[in-house]
Amino acid sequence: MKHYEVVIVGGGINGAGLIRDLALNGVKTLLLDKGDYSSQTSEASSKMLHGGVRYLENFDFGLVQEALEEKNLWLKLTPHLCFERDFYLPLYNYSKYAPWMLGSGLFLYDFLSHFQNRPFGMLNKEQTLQTIPSLEPKGLKGSGKYYDGVVDDAKLTLECLYDALIEPHAEAKSYHEVIETKRVQDGYEVTYKSLMTGEKFTIHASFVVFTTGPFTDQLLPKLNIPWSPQLVPSKGIHLWLKPDAIRAQGSVVLTTRDNRVVFVIPQRDSILVGTTETPVDQEMFNITATDGEVQYLLGVLKQYFPNSKLDHSSIISTFAGIRPLVKAEGHTEALGKVSRFHKIFRPDSHTYVLLGGKYTTFRRMTGELAQEIVPRLGKRYLPNLTLNPLRQTSLMPTFGKKPELTVNLLKKIIKTERVTTFEDLIKRRLSMVENPASLETVMGLPVEVVKSCF
Ligand SMILES: Cc1cc2nc3c(=O)[nH]c(=O)nc-3n(C[C@H](O)[C@H](O)[C@H](O)COP(=O)(O)OP(=O)(O)OC[C@H]3O[C@@H](n4cnc5c(N)ncnc54)[C@H](O)[C@@H]3O)c2cc1C
């Protein structure tokens, strides 16, 4: 039976970040995902590398500072996958905060970044409307401007994985679902099944790590891992709007009537709008947006951009994901207030589970776990290896100048970037925002030509 020191179940950002750290530290590791890598929560985020201005309200200063440090690190390490962008927080007559309060909060935000953020500013009404001409002028007092990162979440996950797989002792398989685990001496036997061929495989692992995000509470009992539910799953949806749907040069942060936050972020020749926050208890895999959720976001947009023609025809596509929020002791708070802290669980001596946190802080969370596992394998853990640049970048960058998509380039992407399906290619390797099923051409190439390259 084949042996690995560590088997990681789940190839979202946490699985990819962990395999990278372990592989760089010389650990023989296998990562398995039942879908494409990064095809669940880690491609359904608001695509922000951020400290979270709103977490300042909860006095989560440590979390904000850590996240800002990570944001500024990835902006330097992967400029082809992320960029810093201006966000505007409009202030109205009825807003909860006075301008001086917002200014103080934004100063604190910059302070916590060790002044690595581009500096915040306060704008009057006219300056605000110059940048966001579509914004409702009635009652507008001005806005606070600050900077956060915008990231291609799916691709950063993929590139962390590619970096890991350069190491000869790291392996990964997509479309392979873990279906059984058996506790044996010195570890676990793990059985997984190819969802493409139906073939089953059993391997031995010294340690099994679950980075299965929102799926964890449902999965672990099925695999007979000792586990009590730890999550408060919370669904969030987003819309990709046509670029002319709203006239805004910068990103806008809107406060909703139910005191939530909706971001409007121009990027990838379109506008990303999100998100919602609703409890969820049904099937969580490949979750989609409901009409009610789409209407809710359109309603918020209509309130703030009353003169923009916004309806279903403004929408290019929608997507949804589930925040794997960890339940706090005696949890009674609204979902929006559940803290984004993370937790490492050890259900038994050979199993770990990493839950919660934010996309932005994945390197810190997976580093904490790697630091615990590596010495248990008799090796010395070097914490700084993940500060090095990623060594295999995507052939089609998300931001900046893109090469022309030719049949040769397509074949190379499919071969070297671990593509299995047409959807993997469209959504995660080419970072297109259109629904793959509705495409007639792909960056100028007819769909039949693209499909014939597989
Ligand atoms: C709406 C929304 C907005 C967000 N916005 C932001 C943001 O702007 N910035 C930020 O920092 N964070 C944000 N987050 C949080 C962030 O997206 C998550 O914390 C992060 O993506 C979680 O990653 P993960 O790897 O733990 O989970 P996932 O990406 O869900 O990965 C888990 C993987 O486990 C796999 N799996 C499940 N069962 C099995 C099995 N039996 N066998 C093999 N594989 C299995 C799944 O296929 C999946 O790929 C947001 C989250 C949501 C939902």
XYZ file of C-alpha atoms and ligand atoms in Angstrom:
507
model
C 0.000 0.000 0.000
C 1.363 3.421 -0.935
C 2.374 5.574 2.045
C 2.278 9.353 2.523
C 3.331 11.309 5.561
C 0.312 13.587 5.187
C -2.922 13.320 3.204
C -4.829 16.591 2.813
C -8.550 16.343 2.072
C -9.779 19.498 0.307
C -8.065 21.600 -2.373
C -9.362 25.091 -1.617
C -6.976 27.825 -0.482
C -6.331 26.168 2.872
C -5.473 22.793 1.333
C -3.293 24.438 -1.323
C -1.563 26.664 1.235
C -0.882 23.688 3.487
C 0.504 21.377 0.797
C 2.819 24.202 -0.293
C 4.164 24.728 3.213
C 4.567 20.986 3.879
C 6.134 20.288 0.484
C 8.641 23.144 0.893
C 9.521 21.578 4.252
C 10.203 18.189 2.637
C 7.020 16.341 3.677
C 5.642 13.604 1.413
C 2.081 14.811 0.897
C -0.974 13.922 -1.188
C -3.866 16.395 -1.671
C -7.292 15.170 -2.822
C -10.329 17.169 -3.905
C -13.683 15.829 -5.040
C -14.019 18.617 -7.614
C -11.567 20.883 -9.372
C -9.086 22.648 -7.089
C -10.585 25.871 -5.753
C -13.982 25.134 -7.235
C -15.985 25.744 -4.035
C -15.657 28.486 -1.385
C -12.210 29.566 -2.545
C -13.518 30.801 -5.893
C -16.732 32.238 -4.425
C -15.301 34.885 -2.119
C -15.662 38.656 -2.532
C -12.144 38.435 -4.009
C -10.666 40.882 -1.544
C -7.341 40.641 0.202
C -8.241 42.824 3.116
C -7.909 43.490 6.794
C -11.655 44.136 6.974
C -12.461 47.732 7.903
C -15.724 46.573 9.471
C -13.965 44.178 11.874
C -12.556 47.281 13.596
C -16.080 47.721 15.002
C -15.660 44.375 16.818
C -12.227 45.492 18.132
C -10.622 42.537 16.251
C -7.382 44.547 15.927
C -5.078 41.500 15.935
C -7.023 39.856 13.096
C -7.103 43.087 11.077
C -3.369 43.680 11.503
C -2.456 40.117 10.530
C -4.715 40.244 7.478
C -3.294 43.608 6.349
C 0.237 42.220 6.596
C -0.790 39.235 4.458
C -2.620 41.456 1.953
C 0.493 43.574 1.467
C 2.666 40.461 1.161
C 0.560 38.946 -1.657
C 0.338 42.284 -3.472
C 4.138 42.124 -3.705
C 4.484 38.382 -4.396
C 1.741 37.942 -7.045
C 1.096 41.248 -8.852
C -0.387 39.335 -11.826
C -3.156 37.960 -9.566
C -4.012 40.931 -7.383
C -3.912 44.702 -7.274
C -4.597 47.468 -4.777
C -7.763 49.406 -5.411
C -9.567 52.429 -3.978
C -12.729 51.833 -1.958
C -15.223 54.619 -1.150
C -17.488 54.489 1.898
C -20.265 57.056 1.268
C -21.652 59.030 4.206
C -25.303 60.109 4.184
C -27.387 62.245 6.574
C -28.699 59.033 8.073
C -25.316 57.199 8.298
C -24.331 55.627 11.602
C -20.963 57.390 11.630
C -19.955 61.043 11.660
C -17.134 61.911 9.218
C -14.625 62.297 12.083
C -15.462 58.773 13.309
C -14.969 57.298 9.857
C -11.708 59.245 9.467
C -10.434 57.900 12.799
C -11.343 54.316 11.795
C -9.570 54.632 8.456
C -6.507 56.129 10.136
C -6.443 53.141 12.493
C -6.738 50.823 9.472
C -3.657 52.412 7.879
C -1.845 52.378 11.221
C -2.492 48.632 11.626
C -0.951 48.089 8.162
C 2.239 49.758 9.468
C 1.337 52.468 6.911
C 1.932 50.001 4.057
C -1.609 50.708 2.745
C -1.879 53.643 0.367
C -3.089 56.445 2.669
C -6.812 56.986 3.319
C -8.575 60.280 2.542
C -11.866 62.044 3.250
C -13.814 63.390 0.250
C -16.602 65.973 0.144
C -19.847 65.437 -1.772
C -18.580 66.863 -5.100
C -15.336 64.861 -5.016
C -17.305 61.698 -4.225
C -19.700 62.223 -7.133
C -16.810 62.882 -9.506
C -15.500 59.365 -8.822
C -18.889 57.635 -8.480
C -21.253 59.644 -10.724
C -24.097 57.096 -10.393
C -24.325 57.430 -6.607
C -27.567 58.839 -5.057
C -26.733 62.539 -4.380
C -29.713 63.173 -2.035
C -28.462 63.373 1.570
C -24.862 62.550 0.551
C -22.301 64.295 2.772
C -19.096 62.858 1.319
C -17.105 59.646 1.635
C -14.069 58.005 3.171
C -11.532 56.565 0.746
C -9.217 53.690 1.659
C -7.285 50.927 -0.131
C -7.666 47.137 -0.140
C -6.546 44.324 -2.439
C -8.542 42.654 -5.228
C -7.449 39.086 -5.973
C -8.204 36.251 -8.374
C -9.030 33.860 -5.536
C -9.214 30.701 -7.671
C -5.860 31.358 -9.330
C -3.947 32.186 -6.168
C -5.091 28.796 -4.852
C -3.990 27.099 -8.068
C -0.609 28.789 -8.098
C 0.086 27.796 -4.469
C -0.680 24.235 -5.520
C 1.512 24.389 -8.643
C 4.337 25.705 -6.464
C 3.951 22.741 -4.096
C 3.871 20.240 -6.950
C 7.280 21.362 -8.178
C 8.594 19.436 -5.158
C 9.021 15.752 -6.121
C 7.365 14.412 -2.954
C 4.076 16.353 -3.390
C 1.111 14.984 -5.338
C -2.458 16.146 -5.955
C -5.567 14.677 -7.567
C -8.722 16.579 -8.451
C -12.096 14.858 -8.972
C -11.089 12.265 -6.359
C -13.462 12.052 -3.401
C -12.378 10.670 -0.028
C -15.036 8.090 0.865
C -13.620 6.098 3.781
C -11.021 6.363 6.499
C -9.878 3.598 8.847
C -7.758 4.171 11.936
C -4.788 1.788 11.881
C -1.563 1.629 13.792
C 0.669 4.621 12.951
C -2.052 6.549 11.171
C -4.938 6.033 8.789
C -5.908 4.093 5.741
C -7.682 6.486 3.384
C -9.889 5.296 0.525
C -10.746 7.652 -2.299
C -12.658 7.284 -5.529
C -12.127 8.833 -8.956
C -15.311 10.651 -9.948
C -14.228 10.334 -13.588
C -13.650 6.547 -13.771
C -15.203 5.187 -10.558
C -11.895 3.522 -9.649
C -11.102 3.254 -5.904
C -7.699 3.539 -4.222
C -6.529 2.955 -0.643
C -3.358 4.490 0.761
C -1.735 4.793 4.177
C -1.077 8.189 5.796
C 0.685 9.075 9.039
C -1.589 12.116 9.351
C -4.857 13.103 7.695
C -5.702 16.800 7.527
C -9.163 18.048 6.635
C -9.251 21.429 4.919
C -12.790 20.774 3.766
C -14.172 24.187 4.771
C -17.983 24.317 4.973
C -18.288 20.603 4.117
C -16.508 19.487 7.291
C -19.464 19.013 9.646
C -21.287 16.847 7.096
C -18.233 14.880 5.985
C -16.387 13.877 9.142
C -19.176 11.818 10.772
C -19.577 9.916 7.460
C -15.877 9.023 7.611
C -16.153 7.904 11.268
C -13.847 10.667 12.501
C -14.781 11.660 16.086
C -16.468 15.040 15.547
C -19.166 17.322 16.874
C -20.471 20.148 14.623
C -18.332 23.286 14.789
C -19.648 25.489 11.993
C -22.227 28.223 11.541
C -22.406 27.914 7.738
C -23.386 31.185 6.111
C -24.219 31.504 2.420
C -23.134 34.514 0.377
C -23.883 35.250 -3.278
C -22.349 37.637 -5.817
C -23.316 39.129 -9.174
C -21.020 39.928 -12.099
C -22.583 42.987 -13.742
C -21.971 44.416 -17.214
C -19.340 47.197 -17.055
C -21.806 49.954 -17.960
C -24.430 48.939 -15.354
C -23.087 51.457 -12.807
C -20.833 54.446 -13.428
C -18.113 54.099 -10.804
C -14.355 54.484 -11.226
C -13.578 53.151 -7.768
C -15.138 50.484 -5.552
C -18.077 51.432 -3.373
C -18.939 50.098 0.078
C -22.690 50.246 0.714
C -24.421 49.795 4.048
C -27.754 48.022 3.705
C -30.985 48.720 5.613
C -30.385 45.511 7.616
C -26.941 46.905 8.552
C -24.871 44.662 6.295
C -22.199 45.643 3.809
C -22.405 45.243 0.031
C -19.316 45.847 -2.091
C -19.395 47.114 -5.684
C -15.963 46.403 -7.161
C -15.088 47.110 -10.822
C -12.636 44.483 -12.150
C -12.102 42.036 -15.091
C -14.075 44.349 -17.477
C -17.170 43.935 -15.313
C -18.437 44.854 -11.850
C -18.513 42.443 -8.927
C -21.364 42.977 -6.449
C -21.798 41.132 -3.160
C -22.604 39.766 -0.827
C -25.490 38.321 1.160
C -25.414 36.465 4.454
C -27.984 33.747 5.113
C -27.930 30.561 7.203
C -27.756 27.306 5.247
C -28.463 23.700 6.111
C -29.093 22.001 2.774
C -26.626 20.410 0.306
C -23.627 22.705 0.138
C -21.619 21.423 -2.844
C -21.835 23.495 -6.075
C -24.357 25.824 -4.405
C -26.030 28.504 -6.576
C -27.748 31.884 -6.070
C -31.535 31.938 -5.673
C -33.758 34.513 -7.373
C -34.612 36.033 -3.964
C -30.919 36.594 -3.199
C -30.316 38.193 -6.603
C -33.336 40.480 -6.059
C -31.986 41.481 -2.639
C -28.685 42.675 -4.154
C -30.447 44.446 -7.032
C -32.661 46.168 -4.420
C -29.599 47.466 -2.521
C -28.079 48.732 -5.776
C -31.285 50.501 -6.779
C -31.372 52.302 -3.421
C -27.859 53.724 -3.913
C -27.829 54.076 -7.714
C -31.460 55.118 -8.425
C -30.715 56.475 -11.888
C -28.929 53.374 -13.184
C -31.038 50.943 -15.176
C -30.474 47.777 -13.174
C -32.362 44.561 -13.795
C -31.696 40.938 -14.758
C -30.327 42.042 -18.145
C -27.471 43.862 -16.329
C -26.219 40.544 -14.895
C -23.540 38.515 -16.677
C -23.537 35.658 -14.157
C -23.928 34.866 -10.464
C -22.079 32.652 -8.011
C -22.480 31.499 -4.410
C -20.362 30.086 -1.599
C -20.560 29.203 2.067
C -18.446 30.875 4.725
C -16.991 28.214 6.994
C -17.468 30.296 10.149
C -16.524 28.608 13.411
C -19.138 28.623 16.165
C -18.088 30.654 19.181
C -18.934 29.400 22.685
C -22.557 30.351 23.493
C -22.962 31.775 19.966
C -25.999 34.057 19.669
C -24.733 36.844 17.404
C -25.971 37.792 13.934
C -23.998 36.023 11.188
C -22.320 39.249 10.089
C -20.877 39.610 13.564
C -19.546 36.049 13.920
C -15.830 36.612 14.072
C -13.597 35.391 11.242
C -11.152 33.687 13.617
C -9.796 30.234 12.747
C -9.340 27.087 14.791
C -7.202 23.974 14.471
C -8.875 20.831 15.844
C -7.255 17.501 16.618
C -10.064 14.908 16.712
C -7.497 12.190 17.433
C -3.711 11.869 17.530
C -3.397 11.405 13.734
C -6.066 13.804 12.422
C -6.206 17.570 12.116
C -8.997 19.859 10.969
C -8.415 23.484 9.955
C -11.532 25.653 9.992
C -12.633 29.277 9.773
C -10.460 32.298 9.122
C -10.403 34.286 5.923
C -8.921 33.731 2.513
C -6.512 36.617 3.147
C -4.880 34.931 6.153
C -4.537 31.397 4.744
C -0.717 31.442 4.860
C -0.739 32.226 8.589
C -3.327 29.532 9.370
C -1.674 26.803 7.317
C 1.727 27.858 8.705
C 0.441 27.339 12.233
C -0.689 23.836 11.312
C 2.463 22.946 9.366
C 4.525 24.083 12.348
C 2.735 21.490 14.454
C 2.842 18.589 11.972
C 6.400 18.842 10.577
C 8.228 18.240 13.910
C 5.930 15.270 14.594
C 7.418 13.717 11.436
C 10.919 14.154 12.856
C 11.746 17.137 10.599
C 12.677 20.720 11.356
C 10.047 23.291 10.359
C 11.308 26.355 8.482
C 8.556 29.001 8.704
C 9.860 31.475 6.139
C 9.868 29.303 3.013
C 6.334 30.427 2.099
C 7.553 34.023 1.848
C 9.294 33.135 -1.438
C 7.591 33.934 -4.772
C 5.427 31.262 -6.430
C 7.444 29.449 -9.088
C 4.806 28.438 -11.660
C 2.582 31.264 -12.750
C -0.611 30.831 -14.777
C -0.171 31.092 -18.548
C -3.208 33.411 -18.755
C -2.788 36.203 -16.178
C -5.986 37.682 -14.744
C -4.902 41.308 -14.577
C -2.594 43.270 -16.849
C -1.684 42.387 -20.425
C -3.036 39.026 -21.611
C -1.523 36.945 -24.430
C -3.736 36.027 -27.398
C -5.505 32.698 -26.795
C -4.351 30.310 -29.529
C -4.922 26.570 -29.878
C -1.281 25.965 -28.921
C -1.546 28.082 -25.789
C -4.822 26.382 -24.885
C -3.278 22.914 -25.185
C -0.362 24.038 -23.035
C -2.714 25.403 -20.344
C -4.735 22.167 -20.320
C -1.565 20.088 -20.045
C 0.411 22.082 -17.494
C -2.351 23.591 -15.331
C -4.187 20.400 -14.359
C -7.412 21.068 -16.245
C -10.000 18.277 -16.360
C -13.227 19.863 -17.633
C -14.307 22.748 -19.892
C -15.609 24.569 -16.795
C -12.230 24.224 -15.027
C -10.671 25.962 -18.018
C -13.198 28.785 -18.409
C -13.779 29.694 -14.780
C -10.467 29.030 -13.084
C -7.648 28.931 -15.696
C -8.937 31.710 -17.979
C -10.757 33.594 -15.146
C -13.751 34.397 -17.350
C -16.849 35.749 -15.596
C -19.387 34.401 -18.112
C -21.378 31.257 -17.444
C -19.438 28.471 -19.291
C -22.708 26.909 -20.529
C -23.765 30.084 -22.367
C -20.536 30.709 -24.291
C -20.241 30.592 -28.082
C -16.629 31.759 -28.199
C -13.781 31.708 -25.705
C -11.514 34.750 -25.997
C -12.055 34.735 -29.755
C -11.931 30.948 -30.313
C -15.153 29.027 -31.140
C -16.285 26.768 -28.275
C -16.066 23.606 -30.477
C -12.410 24.389 -31.218
C -11.716 24.838 -27.505
C -13.513 21.603 -26.583
C -11.573 19.691 -29.238
C -8.329 20.566 -27.412
C -9.201 18.254 -24.480
C -19.501 34.895 0.136
C -18.105 34.837 0.674
C -17.279 35.951 0.595
C -15.993 35.892 1.108
N -15.158 36.951 0.907
C -13.901 36.905 1.361
C -13.013 37.962 1.052
O -13.334 38.883 0.309
N -11.765 37.899 1.571
C -11.360 36.868 2.370
O -10.229 36.923 2.862
N -12.163 35.814 2.622
C -13.412 35.797 2.122
N -14.243 34.720 2.315
C -13.758 33.572 3.078
C -12.934 32.594 2.212
O -13.492 32.461 0.934
C -12.879 31.216 2.893
O -12.426 31.388 4.218
C -11.931 30.258 2.174
O -12.133 30.249 0.790
C -12.133 28.841 2.720
O -11.295 27.975 2.006
P -11.200 26.431 2.323
O -10.026 25.919 1.599
O -11.246 26.219 3.790
O -12.586 25.808 1.765
P -13.020 25.421 0.268
O -12.477 26.365 -0.728
O -14.480 25.212 0.278
O -12.300 24.034 0.055
C -12.805 22.832 0.586
C -12.634 21.753 -0.447
O -12.947 20.476 0.141
C -13.374 19.640 -0.918
N -14.038 18.437 -0.381
C -15.172 18.376 0.337
N -15.458 17.081 0.620
C -14.465 16.330 0.075
C -14.188 14.928 0.016
N -14.994 14.007 0.575
N -13.085 14.500 -0.644
C -12.234 15.382 -1.229
N -12.481 16.720 -1.213
C -13.562 17.190 -0.564
C -14.303 20.554 -1.719
O -14.490 20.079 -3.045
C -13.576 21.898 -1.644
O -12.818 22.174 -2.817
C -15.526 34.722 1.755
C -16.351 33.591 1.808
C -17.617 33.640 1.241
C -18.463 32.416 1.221
